[in-house]
Structures are given as structure tokens and as C-alpha cells.
XYZ file of C-alpha atoms in Angstrom:
434
model
C -126.514 233.609 72.993
C -127.618 230.107 73.538
C -128.310 228.741 76.982
C -125.140 227.485 78.628
C -125.519 224.733 81.446
C -122.490 224.459 83.650
C -122.045 223.467 87.383
C -119.229 222.431 89.473
C -116.509 224.102 91.495
C -113.350 223.534 89.371
C -111.940 225.043 86.083
C -111.556 221.248 84.927
C -115.276 220.482 85.825
C -116.674 223.630 84.065
C -114.660 223.045 81.013
C -115.624 219.327 80.647
C -119.149 220.441 80.645
C -118.991 223.355 78.155
C -116.789 221.059 75.893
C -119.297 218.261 76.054
C -122.052 220.802 74.931
C -119.897 222.091 71.959
C -119.125 218.554 70.821
C -122.639 217.527 71.164
C -123.745 220.533 69.042
C -125.819 222.205 72.018
C -123.430 225.101 71.354
C -122.688 226.144 67.871
C -119.898 228.045 65.963
C -120.270 231.610 66.623
C -122.174 231.396 69.955
C -120.721 233.495 72.687
C -120.058 232.049 76.039
C -121.181 234.234 79.039
C -118.939 236.838 80.600
C -116.487 235.468 82.938
C -117.938 237.391 85.982
C -121.595 236.635 84.935
C -120.737 232.830 84.699
C -118.752 233.001 88.025
C -121.843 234.480 89.640
C -124.209 232.025 88.424
C -121.981 229.330 89.693
C -120.772 230.786 92.810
C -117.248 230.489 92.114
C -114.370 232.864 91.872
C -114.095 234.642 88.376
C -110.544 233.224 88.273
C -111.848 229.818 88.050
C -114.130 230.340 85.166
C -111.318 232.485 83.388
C -109.240 229.284 83.911
C -111.893 226.968 82.255
C -112.370 229.236 79.334
C -108.412 229.035 79.115
C -108.486 225.293 78.956
C -111.166 225.381 76.196
C -108.974 227.897 73.997
C -105.938 225.978 74.488
C -108.033 222.602 73.148
C -108.973 224.702 70.199
C -112.608 224.900 70.966
C -113.328 228.587 71.758
C -111.340 231.810 70.844
C -111.106 234.850 73.058
C -112.195 237.991 71.263
C -111.317 240.676 74.290
C -114.317 242.790 74.376
C -116.001 240.759 72.027
C -116.170 237.828 74.447
C -115.420 234.363 74.279
C -116.720 232.513 70.910
C -117.229 228.983 70.000
C -115.084 227.892 67.009
C -116.353 225.796 64.077
C -114.851 222.302 64.740
C -112.672 220.544 62.265
C -114.590 218.419 59.644
C -114.257 214.832 60.647
C -113.194 213.621 57.205
C -113.569 209.927 56.253
C -111.520 209.462 53.076
C -113.438 207.529 50.441
C -111.683 205.458 48.118
C -111.487 207.036 44.760
C -113.482 204.759 42.162
C -111.818 205.054 38.718
C -114.478 204.012 36.162
C -113.768 201.037 34.190
C -111.692 202.129 30.952
C -110.667 205.429 32.452
C -107.042 206.359 32.748
C -106.252 207.345 36.293
C -104.303 210.493 36.365
C -105.733 211.791 39.810
C -104.927 209.444 42.532
C -101.198 210.242 42.715
C -100.511 206.319 43.152
C -96.806 205.201 42.685
C -95.732 202.662 39.927
C -95.498 199.487 41.735
C -92.594 198.119 39.360
C -90.361 200.891 40.838
C -91.028 200.025 44.562
C -88.950 197.269 46.414
C -90.718 193.960 46.670
C -90.914 192.694 50.157
C -90.038 188.916 50.537
C -89.521 187.390 53.798
C -87.284 184.229 53.999
C -86.322 182.218 56.866
C -83.706 184.559 57.614
C -85.763 187.413 58.130
C -87.715 186.106 61.186
C -88.392 189.130 63.347
C -88.146 188.433 67.047
C -91.382 188.295 69.100
C -91.536 190.715 71.695
C -93.252 189.612 74.997
C -92.844 192.762 77.016
C -92.431 196.663 76.676
C -88.824 197.170 76.896
C -88.412 197.473 73.061
C -89.434 201.007 72.856
C -87.033 203.327 70.947
C -85.810 203.914 67.487
C -84.096 201.028 65.511
C -80.408 201.804 65.337
C -80.017 200.245 62.053
C -82.532 202.351 60.400
C -81.174 205.576 62.035
C -77.713 204.815 60.815
C -79.237 204.244 57.126
C -81.062 207.470 57.366
C -77.969 209.215 58.665
C -75.679 207.855 56.329
C -77.856 208.986 53.530
C -78.378 212.703 54.745
C -74.390 212.944 55.047
C -74.441 212.081 51.278
C -76.879 214.739 50.629
C -74.649 217.027 52.625
C -77.011 217.725 55.499
C -75.610 217.218 58.900
C -78.570 217.432 61.230
C -77.844 215.277 64.034
C -79.374 211.822 64.973
C -82.743 211.214 63.435
C -85.949 210.019 65.359
C -88.627 207.843 64.005
C -92.141 208.791 63.734
C -95.525 207.525 62.512
C -95.230 209.203 59.058
C -94.528 212.797 57.949
C -97.811 214.265 59.069
C -97.395 212.774 62.593
C -93.882 214.322 62.955
C -95.211 217.784 61.533
C -98.116 217.857 63.870
C -95.961 217.361 66.930
C -93.634 220.052 65.927
C -96.539 222.441 65.303
C -98.220 221.469 68.502
C -95.295 222.248 70.744
C -94.243 225.466 68.630
C -97.372 227.153 67.579
C -100.307 228.077 69.730
C -103.847 227.845 68.582
C -104.627 231.140 66.379
C -101.014 231.377 65.211
C -100.399 231.709 61.575
C -98.207 229.387 59.518
C -96.606 229.869 56.028
C -97.407 227.432 53.552
C -96.741 226.813 49.921
C -99.440 227.723 47.492
C -100.656 225.494 45.801
C -100.099 223.036 48.558
C -100.347 219.395 49.686
C -104.124 219.278 51.066
C -103.531 217.144 53.969
C -101.274 219.658 55.328
C -103.900 222.300 55.053
C -106.468 219.805 56.776
C -103.873 219.337 59.593
C -103.474 223.250 60.157
C -107.080 223.659 60.368
C -107.492 220.743 62.884
C -104.841 222.381 65.072
C -106.620 225.996 64.780
C -103.411 227.325 62.927
C -104.267 229.854 60.006
C -102.469 229.158 56.741
C -100.721 232.014 55.055
C -100.170 231.448 51.316
C -96.760 231.832 49.586
C -96.385 231.444 45.801
C -94.281 228.764 44.345
C -92.218 229.598 41.263
C -89.167 227.918 39.524
C -86.779 228.366 42.596
C -89.188 226.916 45.014
C -91.213 228.794 47.517
C -90.865 232.538 47.769
C -90.008 234.457 50.720
C -93.014 236.624 52.556
C -93.274 240.196 51.515
C -91.155 242.431 53.683
C -94.619 244.203 54.696
C -96.229 240.953 55.516
C -98.084 240.700 58.658
C -98.658 238.940 60.904
C -95.298 236.796 61.168
C -95.774 233.250 60.609
C -95.037 230.980 63.577
C -93.716 228.491 61.288
C -93.160 227.802 57.529
C -93.386 224.494 55.930
C -91.467 224.028 52.853
C -90.698 221.232 50.310
C -87.062 221.064 49.153
C -87.590 219.013 46.202
C -90.533 217.740 43.894
C -93.133 220.024 45.622
C -96.633 218.496 45.601
C -98.396 219.452 43.217
C -95.851 221.648 41.067
C -92.794 219.670 41.076
C -90.560 222.669 41.880
C -87.466 222.494 44.064
C -85.715 224.907 46.196
C -82.868 226.503 44.387
C -79.467 227.212 46.137
C -80.181 230.927 46.119
C -83.854 230.710 47.420
C -82.576 228.206 50.092
C -79.833 230.908 51.087
C -82.673 233.619 51.250
C -84.655 231.669 53.537
C -81.699 230.888 55.893
C -80.860 234.807 56.194
C -84.845 235.405 56.599
C -85.087 232.691 59.260
C -81.926 234.026 61.075
C -83.695 237.322 61.269
C -86.939 235.787 62.636
C -85.739 233.315 65.217
C -89.235 232.718 66.431
C -90.407 231.137 62.970
C -89.708 227.602 62.843
C -88.799 226.017 59.536
C -90.172 222.635 58.679
C -88.979 220.775 55.594
C -90.865 218.064 54.068
C -88.463 215.964 51.755
C -91.103 213.486 50.718
C -89.330 212.628 47.467
C -86.012 211.945 49.281
C -83.786 209.338 47.536
C -86.000 209.708 44.408
C -84.887 213.112 43.618
C -82.150 213.946 40.959
C -81.817 217.510 42.659
C -79.325 218.499 45.299
C -81.067 219.036 48.791
C -80.901 222.539 49.568
C -81.924 223.413 53.204
C -83.545 226.668 54.067
C -82.318 226.564 57.708
C -79.529 225.553 59.957
C -79.417 222.665 62.210
C -80.451 224.636 65.254
C -83.456 226.486 63.925
C -85.411 223.968 61.773
C -86.943 220.427 61.400
C -86.358 218.062 58.349
C -88.517 215.309 57.966
C -88.306 212.418 55.560
C -91.047 210.228 54.769
C -90.333 206.559 53.536
C -93.688 206.275 51.774
C -92.494 207.487 48.314
C -89.641 205.419 47.938
C -90.301 202.061 49.865
C -93.973 201.726 50.214
C -97.100 204.111 50.716
C -98.146 201.772 53.393
C -95.140 202.039 55.373
C -96.048 204.717 57.684
C -92.652 205.863 58.849
C -90.838 209.190 58.792
C -87.454 210.160 60.174
C -87.138 213.703 61.676
C -83.914 215.520 62.716
C -82.692 219.102 63.326
C -83.453 221.449 66.183
C -82.221 219.489 69.216
C -84.717 220.737 72.006
C -87.669 220.701 69.575
C -86.870 217.092 68.783
C -86.269 215.970 72.284
C -89.880 217.422 73.089
C -91.388 215.594 70.231
C -89.902 212.506 71.386
C -91.234 213.067 74.867
C -94.848 213.616 73.142
C -94.370 210.568 71.315
C -93.874 208.627 74.625
C -97.062 209.823 76.267
C -99.141 208.929 73.265
C -98.162 205.894 70.805
C -95.011 205.380 72.946
C -92.751 203.948 69.848
C -93.099 202.961 66.077
C -93.241 199.214 65.761
C -90.023 197.576 65.535
C -91.354 195.345 63.157
C -92.210 197.923 60.653
C -88.935 199.702 61.224
C -87.059 196.294 60.521
C -89.087 195.883 57.246
C -87.848 199.395 56.462
C -84.387 198.630 56.765
C -84.809 195.554 54.700
C -86.502 197.338 51.837
C -84.313 200.426 52.053
C -81.086 198.279 51.635
C -82.556 196.034 49.043
C -83.402 199.094 47.134
C -79.797 200.271 47.435
C -78.452 197.059 46.118
C -80.536 196.454 43.400
C -80.284 200.291 42.071
C -84.065 200.865 42.215
C -83.709 204.445 43.237
C -81.780 205.309 40.242
C -84.157 203.297 38.066
C -87.219 205.124 39.558
C -85.649 208.549 39.178
C -84.807 208.092 35.612
C -88.392 206.359 34.898
C -90.551 209.151 36.508
C -88.382 211.854 34.911
C -88.558 210.480 31.353
C -92.398 210.427 31.808
C -92.466 213.922 32.936
C -90.070 215.266 30.140
C -91.973 213.283 27.384
C -95.363 214.681 28.246
C -93.968 218.449 28.788
C -92.079 218.187 25.421
C -95.474 217.171 23.817
C -97.467 219.876 25.352
C -94.876 222.480 24.486
C -95.098 221.402 20.840
C -98.946 221.349 20.817
C -99.430 224.735 22.799
C -96.337 226.562 22.405
C -96.453 227.110 26.162
C -93.665 225.450 28.139
C -94.489 223.478 31.164
C -92.533 224.437 34.196
C -89.405 222.359 34.707
C -89.476 219.854 37.993
C -89.339 216.538 39.078
C -91.708 213.957 40.645
C -94.826 212.198 39.514
C -97.257 215.327 39.494
C -97.381 218.137 36.743
C -99.444 221.341 37.482
C -101.281 222.812 34.486
C -102.906 226.131 34.782
C -106.319 226.267 33.127
C -109.058 228.626 32.247
C -111.599 226.455 34.135
C -110.865 223.452 36.504
C -114.520 222.432 35.925
C -114.492 222.549 32.355
C -110.932 221.117 32.007
C -111.809 218.294 34.496
C -115.106 217.525 32.519
C -113.431 217.516 28.888
C -110.640 215.263 30.160
C -113.385 212.742 31.625
C -115.093 212.660 28.325
C -111.799 211.729 26.583
C -111.262 208.876 29.074
C -109.078 210.687 31.647
C -109.598 210.957 35.473
C -107.678 214.265 36.595
C -107.197 216.141 40.022
C -109.050 219.531 40.336
C -106.659 221.994 41.605
C -109.133 223.485 43.970
C -108.059 221.422 47.168
C -104.430 222.432 46.767
C -104.649 226.018 46.379
C -105.398 228.989 48.569
C -104.796 232.359 46.430
C -103.155 230.787 43.391
C -105.185 230.472 39.967
C -107.177 227.461 38.475
C -105.305 224.646 37.481
C -105.297 220.797 37.421
C -102.946 218.227 38.499
C -101.765 215.280 36.482
C -100.249 212.223 38.198
C -97.802 210.354 35.988
C -96.865 207.460 37.799
C -98.867 204.931 35.913
C -98.896 206.343 32.529
C -97.850 204.027 29.793
C -95.547 205.565 27.208
C -97.910 204.767 24.201
C -100.598 206.877 26.128
C -98.364 210.060 26.078
C -99.095 211.488 22.677
C -103.202 211.028 22.919
C -102.831 212.470 26.428
C -100.692 215.625 25.254
C -103.419 216.170 22.733
C -106.549 215.889 24.949
C -104.626 218.256 27.540
C -103.830 220.794 24.801
C -107.577 220.991 24.441
C -108.720 220.953 27.911
C -106.344 223.777 29.103
C -107.977 226.398 27.318
C -111.653 224.806 27.822
C -114.422 227.043 29.371
C -114.260 230.480 31.061
C -112.110 231.244 33.927
C -114.801 231.161 36.740
C -112.829 229.392 39.686
């Protein structure tokens, strides 16, 4: 046990000093804090004061209480700084997951688009025009989930919901393979991801004997990243039955593909036991950090309160731009054009791969294809030698097998045949060492 230097008579003071030592590295992951009574004796305070300080540290995700094993310092989440991926000149980029700019609405602001300059703080709240657009679109999807609320992106909404619903140390079911930023968020919140396989009907349910029970489950209803799978009507119905039998499990649906999907929206929950999240990034602009959420009324109310304490509101200028782009895309038929273009690229490549390998690519939609391989390292290296940058599957998966992810958004039709031939060779390259 490392030396612990703490003083002060209140739980807050003791917790702050221990927190500082953890963050400075004086206390390392795995170190045990002194027993409550021992530290209380050293500080001359009531044991309840130390117990309260330890509870504050636990709630902050800095320590874990292990019963008789003591209170242990936890490993701190990595402070990741995203480096911009550098694509070597002349190499085809199939890894970044970027979108086709030609399929996004172009922002052009004329004299009639002058946004009012607010001089006070009385503008907080959601823009009614944006909420109406989202509500109308959801009604067209057959989803009646109440009035949407506006948040700063999908991860912001998901984080708020999980902070409110799941205590540090709880388990959360996630799709496997999964969207990597979601796994990073769970680690940051001190939540344990429990993998659920994805098949052609979407995310599978937990095994009946599965333990522990997840405090939440995060599902993608359409174009799951990275597999492209969507929830079938039957699978969604099974999830609704499961969640009705496990009311403590919150279902969070991340419908990131939204208006670009050609599949029906099958919700795995009812309006009172789940949260639906729609990001605007994929169909309006990746830099438009806005998401709309609706569903469980009490949860949404608490999320709004959390937002008011933190960022207060999402910029009305951004919300107005979102309304303009969404309306423009609808009027110009951009969503239908994007749906057809992305799907055609996916289908064309899948058909060529099937013809070359005899192995069908799983049906799906979206800009990503998930290809099982013998060795991720060997497949990635072989593709690089042939002029393609692909994404290794390791960051996406928990227990699923080795694979590579191919992003098709910026692939030219003339490149499809060459790419299919190169992939056919790379899929079987190397030995299964992942």
C-alpha cells in the first residue's frame, strides 16, 4: 500500500485530497486505500466521515469498494487525443468512414438567412422548428415517442442517459462488433460492456442464463456500424418482450443512419421504457453536432435538467442551420439519392466478392461492410500493399472473430472490380492469430 497523505475534518476535504493524489499519479491503479477506521483514527475524525469520503470517490469512478478486500484505486480512462488519419498519397481510403460530400446538402446562406444576434441568455431551449421536423419524420416512421429534445450529438445524449440510469460498476449490453467511441464512453463512465452477437436480424438477446443483468442495452436499429445489419420486426418484438420482463434495463436506440435508411424502423422498446436517439451527422453534416432524443419521459426530463446545469442549451444558430439543411435535403430529394447511391455501391461490391470467393457478404445497408478474415494484420498489410487503407476490426470487437471494415462512401464505381479482386485475396491471407 502506498503512503496516503490526507488531512481535514470533512468528507469533501478528504475526498478532494485523495482525488488529487490519484490524478497526479501518487496513487496508482490497484493501490488500496487505508481501512476506514484506520484513516479515521489517523485524522481524528468519525469513521462515518471517511466512509462518506470514500463513497464520493467511488461515485466519481476513482475507486471501487471490494468488501473485505478493501477500497482500491481504479485505472483512469485514457485521455485519448484523436489524431487525424493520414492517408498516404495515391492510396484509396476505405478506413476513415467519411461520407460522400456530393450526397450532403450544401449550406448556402443568403440575405434571407440572417440569424438573429442574441444579446442575452433568454434563448435557451430547443428550436420548435427543429423539433417539429424531427417529430414529423418520426411519425412517418411509425414511431410515436413524444416531443424530441435537442442535445449536442448522439454520444452526449447517450452519456447523459447512462450517467442518470447506471451506477459506476454496472454492466451494459452492447453489440459485438460495436462502434468504438461507445466502448470508450463506457470505460469513461466505469461501466462494463457485455457483448451481444450481431446476426442478419440485428443484435441478439442475452442468453437466458446470462448474469449479471445489464443495467442498459444500446442497440442500432438500422445500418449497424460496422456490420450494416438492421433489427428485424421479429427480433425487435423479442427485445420488447425481454425488456418488459426486465424493467430495470434501459434500452437506448442509436438510429444514426436515420433518413438515409431504406429499412423500416423496428423499435425494441415502448415509449415508456427506452430512449431513441437520432444524430443529424450522417445525413446533414458530420460537423453538425446535434442529436434529438425522445422516449421515456422521466429520463428525458432528468437529461434536460443535466443539460441545463452543464452546457445550458444547444446553439440556436446550429439548430437553425439544421432546419435549413434538413428542409433543403427533403425538397431536393437528397435523402432518396443518398440511399440509392450508397446501397448500389454496397450491393455491387458484395456481388463481385460473392462471384470471386463463393462466400456471400451479409446483407445490410450503410457505408460499411464487415468482412471476416483469417488475420487482421495480414489482411490489412496485403490491402496496403495493393493501395488500399482499410480499418482493422480489433477496435470494434469484444468477443467476435477477426475482421476488417471497409467504408464505401468515397469509392468510385470504376474501382469496384479491382477492390473486389484485392479483397478476395486479402480475406484468406495469413493465419488466424487475432
